[in-house]
Tab-separated table of N, CA and C in Angstrom:
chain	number	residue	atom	x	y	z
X	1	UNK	N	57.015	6.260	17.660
X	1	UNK	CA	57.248	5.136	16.771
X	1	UNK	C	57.061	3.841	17.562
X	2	UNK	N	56.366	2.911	16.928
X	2	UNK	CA	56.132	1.769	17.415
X	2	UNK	C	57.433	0.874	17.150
X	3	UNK	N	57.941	-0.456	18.020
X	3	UNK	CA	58.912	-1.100	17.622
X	3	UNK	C	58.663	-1.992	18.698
X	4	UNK	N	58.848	-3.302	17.974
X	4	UNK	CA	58.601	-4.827	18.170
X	4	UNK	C	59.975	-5.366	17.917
X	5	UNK	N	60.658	-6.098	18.593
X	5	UNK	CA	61.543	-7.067	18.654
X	5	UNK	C	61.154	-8.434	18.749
X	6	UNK	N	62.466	-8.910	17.914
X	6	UNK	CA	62.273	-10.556	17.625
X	6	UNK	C	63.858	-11.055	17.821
X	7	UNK	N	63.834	-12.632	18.052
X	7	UNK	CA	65.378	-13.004	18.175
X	7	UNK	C	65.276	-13.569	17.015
X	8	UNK	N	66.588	-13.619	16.682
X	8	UNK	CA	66.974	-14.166	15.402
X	8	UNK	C	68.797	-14.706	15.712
X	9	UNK	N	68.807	-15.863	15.957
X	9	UNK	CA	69.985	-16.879	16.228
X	9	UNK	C	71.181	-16.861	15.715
X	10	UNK	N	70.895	-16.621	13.922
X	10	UNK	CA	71.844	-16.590	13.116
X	10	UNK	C	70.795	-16.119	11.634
X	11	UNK	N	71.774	-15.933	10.426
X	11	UNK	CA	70.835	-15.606	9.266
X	11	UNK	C	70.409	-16.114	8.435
X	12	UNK	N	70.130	-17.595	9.428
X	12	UNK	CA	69.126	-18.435	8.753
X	12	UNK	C	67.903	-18.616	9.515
X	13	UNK	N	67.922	-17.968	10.463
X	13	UNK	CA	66.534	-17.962	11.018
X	13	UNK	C	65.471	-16.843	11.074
X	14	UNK	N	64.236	-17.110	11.090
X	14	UNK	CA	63.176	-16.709	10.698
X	14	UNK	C	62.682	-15.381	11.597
X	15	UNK	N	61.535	-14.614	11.239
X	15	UNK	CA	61.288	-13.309	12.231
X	15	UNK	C	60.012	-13.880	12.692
X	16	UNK	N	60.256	-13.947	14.061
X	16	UNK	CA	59.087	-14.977	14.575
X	16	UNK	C	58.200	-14.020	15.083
X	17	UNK	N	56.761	-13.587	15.188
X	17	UNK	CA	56.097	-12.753	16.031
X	17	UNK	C	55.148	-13.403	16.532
X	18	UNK	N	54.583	-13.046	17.803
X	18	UNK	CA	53.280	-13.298	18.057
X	18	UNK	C	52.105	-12.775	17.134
X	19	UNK	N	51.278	-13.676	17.512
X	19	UNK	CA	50.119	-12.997	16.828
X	19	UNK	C	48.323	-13.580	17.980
X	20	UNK	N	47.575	-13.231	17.300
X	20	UNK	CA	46.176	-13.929	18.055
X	20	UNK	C	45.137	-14.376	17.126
X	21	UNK	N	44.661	-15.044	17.180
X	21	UNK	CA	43.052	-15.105	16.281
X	21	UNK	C	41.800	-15.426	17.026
X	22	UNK	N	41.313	-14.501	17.232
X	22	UNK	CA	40.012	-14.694	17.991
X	22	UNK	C	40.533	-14.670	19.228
X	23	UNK	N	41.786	-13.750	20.251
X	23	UNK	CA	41.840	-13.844	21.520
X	23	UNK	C	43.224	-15.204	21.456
X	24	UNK	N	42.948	-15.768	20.647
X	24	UNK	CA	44.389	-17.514	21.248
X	24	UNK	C	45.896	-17.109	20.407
X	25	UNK	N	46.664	-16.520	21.057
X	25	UNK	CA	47.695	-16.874	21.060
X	25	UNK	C	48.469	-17.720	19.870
X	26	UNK	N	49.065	-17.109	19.194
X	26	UNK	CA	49.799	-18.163	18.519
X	26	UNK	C	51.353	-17.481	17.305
X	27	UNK	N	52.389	-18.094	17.100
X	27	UNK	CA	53.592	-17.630	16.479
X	27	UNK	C	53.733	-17.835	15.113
X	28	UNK	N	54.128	-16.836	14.647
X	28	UNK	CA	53.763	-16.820	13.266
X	28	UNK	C	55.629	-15.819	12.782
X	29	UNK	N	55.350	-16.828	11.617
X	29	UNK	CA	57.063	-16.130	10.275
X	29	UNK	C	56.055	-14.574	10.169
X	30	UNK	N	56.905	-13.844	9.984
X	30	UNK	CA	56.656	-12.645	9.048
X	30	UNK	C	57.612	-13.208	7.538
X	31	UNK	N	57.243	-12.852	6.677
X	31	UNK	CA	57.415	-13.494	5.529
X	31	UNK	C	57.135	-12.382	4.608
X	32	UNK	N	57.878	-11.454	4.124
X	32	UNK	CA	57.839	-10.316	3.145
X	32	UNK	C	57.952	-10.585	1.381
X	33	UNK	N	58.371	-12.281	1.578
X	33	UNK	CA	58.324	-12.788	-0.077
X	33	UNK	C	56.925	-13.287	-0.134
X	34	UNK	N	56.382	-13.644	0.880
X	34	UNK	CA	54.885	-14.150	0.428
X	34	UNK	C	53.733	-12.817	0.347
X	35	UNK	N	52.852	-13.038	-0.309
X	35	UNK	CA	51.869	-12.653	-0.435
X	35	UNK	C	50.789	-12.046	0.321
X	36	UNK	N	49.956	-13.557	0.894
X	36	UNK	CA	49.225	-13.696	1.758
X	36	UNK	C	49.548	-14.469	2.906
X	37	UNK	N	48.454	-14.178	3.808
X	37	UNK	CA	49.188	-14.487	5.209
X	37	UNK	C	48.590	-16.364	5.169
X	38	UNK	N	49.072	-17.094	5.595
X	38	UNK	CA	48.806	-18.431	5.350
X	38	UNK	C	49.315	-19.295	6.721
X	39	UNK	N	48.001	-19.698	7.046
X	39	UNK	CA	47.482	-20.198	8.904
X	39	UNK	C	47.182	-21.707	8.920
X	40	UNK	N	47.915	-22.430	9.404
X	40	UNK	CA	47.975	-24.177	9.639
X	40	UNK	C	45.969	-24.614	9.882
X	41	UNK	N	45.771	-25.321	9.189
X	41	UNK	CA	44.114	-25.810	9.490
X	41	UNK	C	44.040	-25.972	11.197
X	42	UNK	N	44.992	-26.770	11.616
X	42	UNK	CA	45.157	-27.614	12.781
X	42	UNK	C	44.944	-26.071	14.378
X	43	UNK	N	45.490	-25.412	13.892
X	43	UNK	CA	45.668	-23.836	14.471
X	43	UNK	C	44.276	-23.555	14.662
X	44	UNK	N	43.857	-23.321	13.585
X	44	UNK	CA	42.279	-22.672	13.414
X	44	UNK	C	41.427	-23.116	14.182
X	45	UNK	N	41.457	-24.841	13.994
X	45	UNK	CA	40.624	-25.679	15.071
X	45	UNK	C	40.789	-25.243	15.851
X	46	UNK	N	41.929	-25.069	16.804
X	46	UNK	CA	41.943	-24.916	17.908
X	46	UNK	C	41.773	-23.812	18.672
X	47	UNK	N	41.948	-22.789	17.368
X	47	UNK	CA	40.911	-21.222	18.022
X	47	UNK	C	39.479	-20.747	17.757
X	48	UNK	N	38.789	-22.489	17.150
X	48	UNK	CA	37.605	-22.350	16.926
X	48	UNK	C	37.165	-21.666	15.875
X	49	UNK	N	37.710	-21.704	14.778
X	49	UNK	CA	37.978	-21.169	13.207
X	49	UNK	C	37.391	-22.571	12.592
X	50	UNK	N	36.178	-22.778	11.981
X	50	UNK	CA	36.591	-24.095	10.937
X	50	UNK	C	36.373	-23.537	9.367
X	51	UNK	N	37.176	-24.635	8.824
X	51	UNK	CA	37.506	-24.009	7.448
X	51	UNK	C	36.869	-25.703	6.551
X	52	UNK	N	35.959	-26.501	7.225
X	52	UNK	CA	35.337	-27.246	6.581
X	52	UNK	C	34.191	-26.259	5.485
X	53	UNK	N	33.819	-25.277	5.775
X	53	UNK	CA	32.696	-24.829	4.768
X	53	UNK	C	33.419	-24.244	3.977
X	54	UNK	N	34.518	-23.372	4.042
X	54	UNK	CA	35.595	-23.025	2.646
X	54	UNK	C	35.229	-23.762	1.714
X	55	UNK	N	34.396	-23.048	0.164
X	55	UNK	CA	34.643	-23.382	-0.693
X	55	UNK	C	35.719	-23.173	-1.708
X	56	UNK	N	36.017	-21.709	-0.995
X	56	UNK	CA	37.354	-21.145	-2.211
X	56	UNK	C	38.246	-21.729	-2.317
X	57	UNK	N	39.280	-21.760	-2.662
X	57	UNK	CA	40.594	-22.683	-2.841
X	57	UNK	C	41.013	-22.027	-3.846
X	58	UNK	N	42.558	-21.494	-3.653
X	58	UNK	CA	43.770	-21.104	-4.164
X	58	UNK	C	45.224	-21.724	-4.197
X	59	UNK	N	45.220	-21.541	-5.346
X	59	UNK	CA	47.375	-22.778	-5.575
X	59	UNK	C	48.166	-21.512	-5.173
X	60	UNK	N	49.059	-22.177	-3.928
X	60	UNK	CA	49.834	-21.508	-4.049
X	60	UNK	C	50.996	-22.137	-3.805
X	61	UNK	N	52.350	-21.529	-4.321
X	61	UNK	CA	53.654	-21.673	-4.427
X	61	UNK	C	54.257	-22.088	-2.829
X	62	UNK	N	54.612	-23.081	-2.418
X	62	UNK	CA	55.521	-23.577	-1.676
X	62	UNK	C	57.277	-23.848	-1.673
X	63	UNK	N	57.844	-23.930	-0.887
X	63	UNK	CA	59.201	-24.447	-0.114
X	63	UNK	C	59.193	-25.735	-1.520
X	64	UNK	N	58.058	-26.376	-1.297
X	64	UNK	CA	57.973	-27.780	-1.456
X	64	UNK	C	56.966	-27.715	-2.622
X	65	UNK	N	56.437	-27.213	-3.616
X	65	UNK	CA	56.168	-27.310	-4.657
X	65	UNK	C	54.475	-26.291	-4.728
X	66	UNK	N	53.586	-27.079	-5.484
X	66	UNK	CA	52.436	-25.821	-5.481
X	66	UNK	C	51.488	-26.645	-4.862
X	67	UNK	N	50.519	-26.287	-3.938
X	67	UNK	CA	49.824	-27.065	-3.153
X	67	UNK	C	48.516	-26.017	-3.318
X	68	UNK	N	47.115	-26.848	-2.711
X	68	UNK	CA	46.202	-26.213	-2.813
X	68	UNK	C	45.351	-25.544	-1.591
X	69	UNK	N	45.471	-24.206	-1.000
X	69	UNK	CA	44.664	-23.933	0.068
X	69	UNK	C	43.422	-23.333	-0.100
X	70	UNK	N	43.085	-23.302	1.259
X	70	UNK	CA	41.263	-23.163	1.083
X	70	UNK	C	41.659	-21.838	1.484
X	71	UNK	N	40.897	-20.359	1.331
X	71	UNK	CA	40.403	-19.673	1.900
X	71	UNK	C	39.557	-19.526	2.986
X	72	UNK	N	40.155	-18.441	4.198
X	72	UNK	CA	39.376	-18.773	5.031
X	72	UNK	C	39.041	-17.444	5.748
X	73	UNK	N	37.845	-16.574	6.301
X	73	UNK	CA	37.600	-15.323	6.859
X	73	UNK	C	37.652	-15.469	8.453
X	74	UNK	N	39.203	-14.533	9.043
X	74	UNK	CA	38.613	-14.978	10.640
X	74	UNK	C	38.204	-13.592	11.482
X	75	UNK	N	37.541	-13.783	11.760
X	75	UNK	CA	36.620	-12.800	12.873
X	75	UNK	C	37.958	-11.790	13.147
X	76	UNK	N	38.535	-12.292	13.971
X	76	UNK	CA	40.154	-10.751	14.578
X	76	UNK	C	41.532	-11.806	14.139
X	77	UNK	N	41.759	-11.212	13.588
X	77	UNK	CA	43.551	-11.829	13.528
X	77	UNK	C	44.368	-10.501	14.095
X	78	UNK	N	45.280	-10.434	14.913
X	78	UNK	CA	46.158	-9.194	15.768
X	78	UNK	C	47.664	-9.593	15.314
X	79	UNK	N	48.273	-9.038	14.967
X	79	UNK	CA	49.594	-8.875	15.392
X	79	UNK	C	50.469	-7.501	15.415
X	80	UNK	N	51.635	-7.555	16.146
X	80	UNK	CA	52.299	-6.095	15.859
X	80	UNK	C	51.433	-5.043	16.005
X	81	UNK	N	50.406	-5.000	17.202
X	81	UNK	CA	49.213	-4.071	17.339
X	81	UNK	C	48.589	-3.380	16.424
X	82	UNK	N	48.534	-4.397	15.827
X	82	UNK	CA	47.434	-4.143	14.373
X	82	UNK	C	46.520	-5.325	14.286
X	83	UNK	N	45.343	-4.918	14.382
X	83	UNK	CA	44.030	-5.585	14.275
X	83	UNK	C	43.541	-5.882	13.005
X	84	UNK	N	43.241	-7.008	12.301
X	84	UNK	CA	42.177	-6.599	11.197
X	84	UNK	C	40.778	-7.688	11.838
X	85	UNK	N	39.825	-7.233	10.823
X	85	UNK	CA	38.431	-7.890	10.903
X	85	UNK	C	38.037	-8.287	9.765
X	86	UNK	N	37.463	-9.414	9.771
X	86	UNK	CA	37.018	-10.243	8.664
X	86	UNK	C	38.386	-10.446	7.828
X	87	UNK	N	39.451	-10.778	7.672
X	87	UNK	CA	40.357	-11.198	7.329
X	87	UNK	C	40.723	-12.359	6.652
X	88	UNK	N	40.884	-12.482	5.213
X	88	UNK	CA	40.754	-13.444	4.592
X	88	UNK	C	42.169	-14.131	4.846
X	89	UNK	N	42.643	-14.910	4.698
X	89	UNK	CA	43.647	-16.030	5.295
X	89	UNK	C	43.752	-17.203	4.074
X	90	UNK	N	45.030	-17.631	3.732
X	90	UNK	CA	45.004	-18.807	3.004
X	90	UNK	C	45.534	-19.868	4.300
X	91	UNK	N	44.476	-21.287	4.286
X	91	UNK	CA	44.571	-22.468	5.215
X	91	UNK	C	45.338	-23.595	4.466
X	92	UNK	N	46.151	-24.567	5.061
X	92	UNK	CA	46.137	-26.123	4.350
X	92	UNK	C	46.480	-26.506	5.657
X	93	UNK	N	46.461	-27.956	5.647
X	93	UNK	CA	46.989	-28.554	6.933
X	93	UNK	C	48.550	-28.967	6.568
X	94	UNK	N	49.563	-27.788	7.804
X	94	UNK	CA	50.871	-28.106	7.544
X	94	UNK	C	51.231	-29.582	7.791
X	95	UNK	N	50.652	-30.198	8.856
X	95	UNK	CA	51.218	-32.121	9.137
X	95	UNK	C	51.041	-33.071	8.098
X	96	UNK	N	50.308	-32.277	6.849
X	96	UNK	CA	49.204	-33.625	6.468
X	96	UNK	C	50.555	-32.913	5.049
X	97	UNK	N	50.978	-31.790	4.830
X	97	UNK	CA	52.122	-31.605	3.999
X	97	UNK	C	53.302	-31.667	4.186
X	98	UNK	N	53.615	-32.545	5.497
X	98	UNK	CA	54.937	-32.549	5.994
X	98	UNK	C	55.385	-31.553	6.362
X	99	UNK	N	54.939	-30.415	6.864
X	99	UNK	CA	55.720	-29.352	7.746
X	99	UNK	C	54.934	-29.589	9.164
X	100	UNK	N	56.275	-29.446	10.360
X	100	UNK	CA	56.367	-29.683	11.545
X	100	UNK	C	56.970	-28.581	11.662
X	101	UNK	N	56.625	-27.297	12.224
X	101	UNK	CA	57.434	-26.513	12.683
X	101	UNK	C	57.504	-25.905	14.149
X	102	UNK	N	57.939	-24.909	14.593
X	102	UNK	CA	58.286	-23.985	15.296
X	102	UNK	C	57.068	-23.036	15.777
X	103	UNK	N	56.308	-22.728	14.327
X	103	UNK	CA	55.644	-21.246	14.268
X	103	UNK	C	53.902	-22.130	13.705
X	104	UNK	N	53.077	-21.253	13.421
X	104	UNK	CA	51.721	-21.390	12.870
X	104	UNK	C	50.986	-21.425	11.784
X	105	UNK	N	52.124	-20.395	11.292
X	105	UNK	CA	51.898	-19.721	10.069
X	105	UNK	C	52.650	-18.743	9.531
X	106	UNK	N	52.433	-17.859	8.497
X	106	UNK	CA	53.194	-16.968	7.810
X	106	UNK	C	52.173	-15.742	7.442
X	107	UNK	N	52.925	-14.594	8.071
X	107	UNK	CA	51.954	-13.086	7.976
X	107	UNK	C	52.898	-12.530	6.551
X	108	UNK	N	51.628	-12.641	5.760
X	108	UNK	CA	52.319	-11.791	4.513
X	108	UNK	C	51.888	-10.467	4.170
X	109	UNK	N	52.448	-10.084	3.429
X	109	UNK	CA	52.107	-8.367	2.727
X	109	UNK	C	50.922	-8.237	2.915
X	110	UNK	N	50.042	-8.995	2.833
X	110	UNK	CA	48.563	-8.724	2.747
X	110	UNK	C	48.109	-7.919	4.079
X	111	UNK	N	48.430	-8.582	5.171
X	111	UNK	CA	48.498	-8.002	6.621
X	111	UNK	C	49.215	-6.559	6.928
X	112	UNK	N	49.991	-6.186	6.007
X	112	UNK	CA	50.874	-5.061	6.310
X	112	UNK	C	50.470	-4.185	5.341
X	113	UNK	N	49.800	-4.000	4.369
X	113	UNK	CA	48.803	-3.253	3.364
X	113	UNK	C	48.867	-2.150	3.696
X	114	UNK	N	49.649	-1.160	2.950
X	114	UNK	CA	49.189	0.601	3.169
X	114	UNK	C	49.568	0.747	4.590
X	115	UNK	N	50.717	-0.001	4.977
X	115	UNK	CA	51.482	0.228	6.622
X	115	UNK	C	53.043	0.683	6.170
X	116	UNK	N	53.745	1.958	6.731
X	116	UNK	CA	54.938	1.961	6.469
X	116	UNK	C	55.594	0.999	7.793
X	117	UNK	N	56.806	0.321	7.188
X	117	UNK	CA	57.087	-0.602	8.137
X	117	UNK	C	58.690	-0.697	8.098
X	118	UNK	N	59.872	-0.985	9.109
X	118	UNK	CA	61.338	-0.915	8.488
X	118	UNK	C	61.306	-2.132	9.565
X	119	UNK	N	61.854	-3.466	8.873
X	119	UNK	CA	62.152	-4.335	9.155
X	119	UNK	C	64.561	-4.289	9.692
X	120	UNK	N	64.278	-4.471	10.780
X	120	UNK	CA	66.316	-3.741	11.642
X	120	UNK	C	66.772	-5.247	11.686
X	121	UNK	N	67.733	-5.645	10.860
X	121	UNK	CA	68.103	-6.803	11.390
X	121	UNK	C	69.103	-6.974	12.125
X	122	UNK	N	69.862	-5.448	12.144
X	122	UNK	CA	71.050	-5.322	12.936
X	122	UNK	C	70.456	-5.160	14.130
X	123	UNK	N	69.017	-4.704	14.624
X	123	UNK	CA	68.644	-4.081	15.839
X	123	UNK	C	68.020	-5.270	16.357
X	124	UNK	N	67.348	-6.493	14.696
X	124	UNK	CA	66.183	-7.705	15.101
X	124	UNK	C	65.078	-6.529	15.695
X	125	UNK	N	64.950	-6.091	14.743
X	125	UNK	CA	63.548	-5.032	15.429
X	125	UNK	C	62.767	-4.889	13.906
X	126	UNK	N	61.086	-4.718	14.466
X	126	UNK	CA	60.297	-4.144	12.840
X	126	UNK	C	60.038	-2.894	13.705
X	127	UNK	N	59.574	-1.582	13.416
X	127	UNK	CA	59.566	-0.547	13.809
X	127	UNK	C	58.290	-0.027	12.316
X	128	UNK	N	57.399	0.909	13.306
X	128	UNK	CA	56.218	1.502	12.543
X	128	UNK	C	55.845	2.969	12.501
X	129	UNK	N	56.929	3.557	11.797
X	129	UNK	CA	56.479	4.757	11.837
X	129	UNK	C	55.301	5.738	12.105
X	130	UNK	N	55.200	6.764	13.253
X	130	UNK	CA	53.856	7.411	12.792
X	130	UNK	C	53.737	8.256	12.092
């Protein structure tokens, strides 16, 4: 069985994981109420992702009301030693919507697809059955 640990402060804080896109490093919510996995524009730049040719664009539901992101396909997104390829991604720029955070983004259900998975909060562990 696979098993990944995360800290978690108190039970208002978030399940933070690493993740990569294209090889760079970067921290991301696991987020089991969202959907899709949804990656800061500003991020992308900087792992050499651009999401200027995105024509798609999808509303989706925010903290902070319904906002509009672009779709975006990235070459490897990794986390929790799980790889995908060609990976569609919802983008917006978090600064330009007033979020300053901690993390990058948010890995949703979409990423965990047809994975059995037990999220331990007593342990702060996700664990992956084989």
């Amino acid at each position: 069985m696979q098993k990944f640990y995360f800290d978690r402060t108190d039970e208002d804080s978030l399940i933070l994981v690493e993740a990569e896109i294209n090889g760079m490093p970067i921290s991301m919510a696991l987020d089991t109420g969202a959907s899709h996995t949804t990656i800061d524009e500003t991020t992308l730049m900087l792992a050499g992702v651009s999401t200027s040719s995105s024509d798609q664009t999808v509303d989706i539901e925010t903290a902070k009301g319904i906002i509009e992101a672009k779709l975006t396909k990235l070459k490897t997104f990794k986390s929790l030693d799980k790889e995908m390829n060609d990976f569609e991604v919802q983008t917006y720029d978090f600064i330009a919507a007033g979020i300053l955070s901690q993390y990058n983004g948010l890995i949703g259900l979409d990423f965990l697809q047809n994975t059995h998975f037990c999220i331990d909060l007593q342990e702060n562990s996700i664990s992956f059955p084989e």
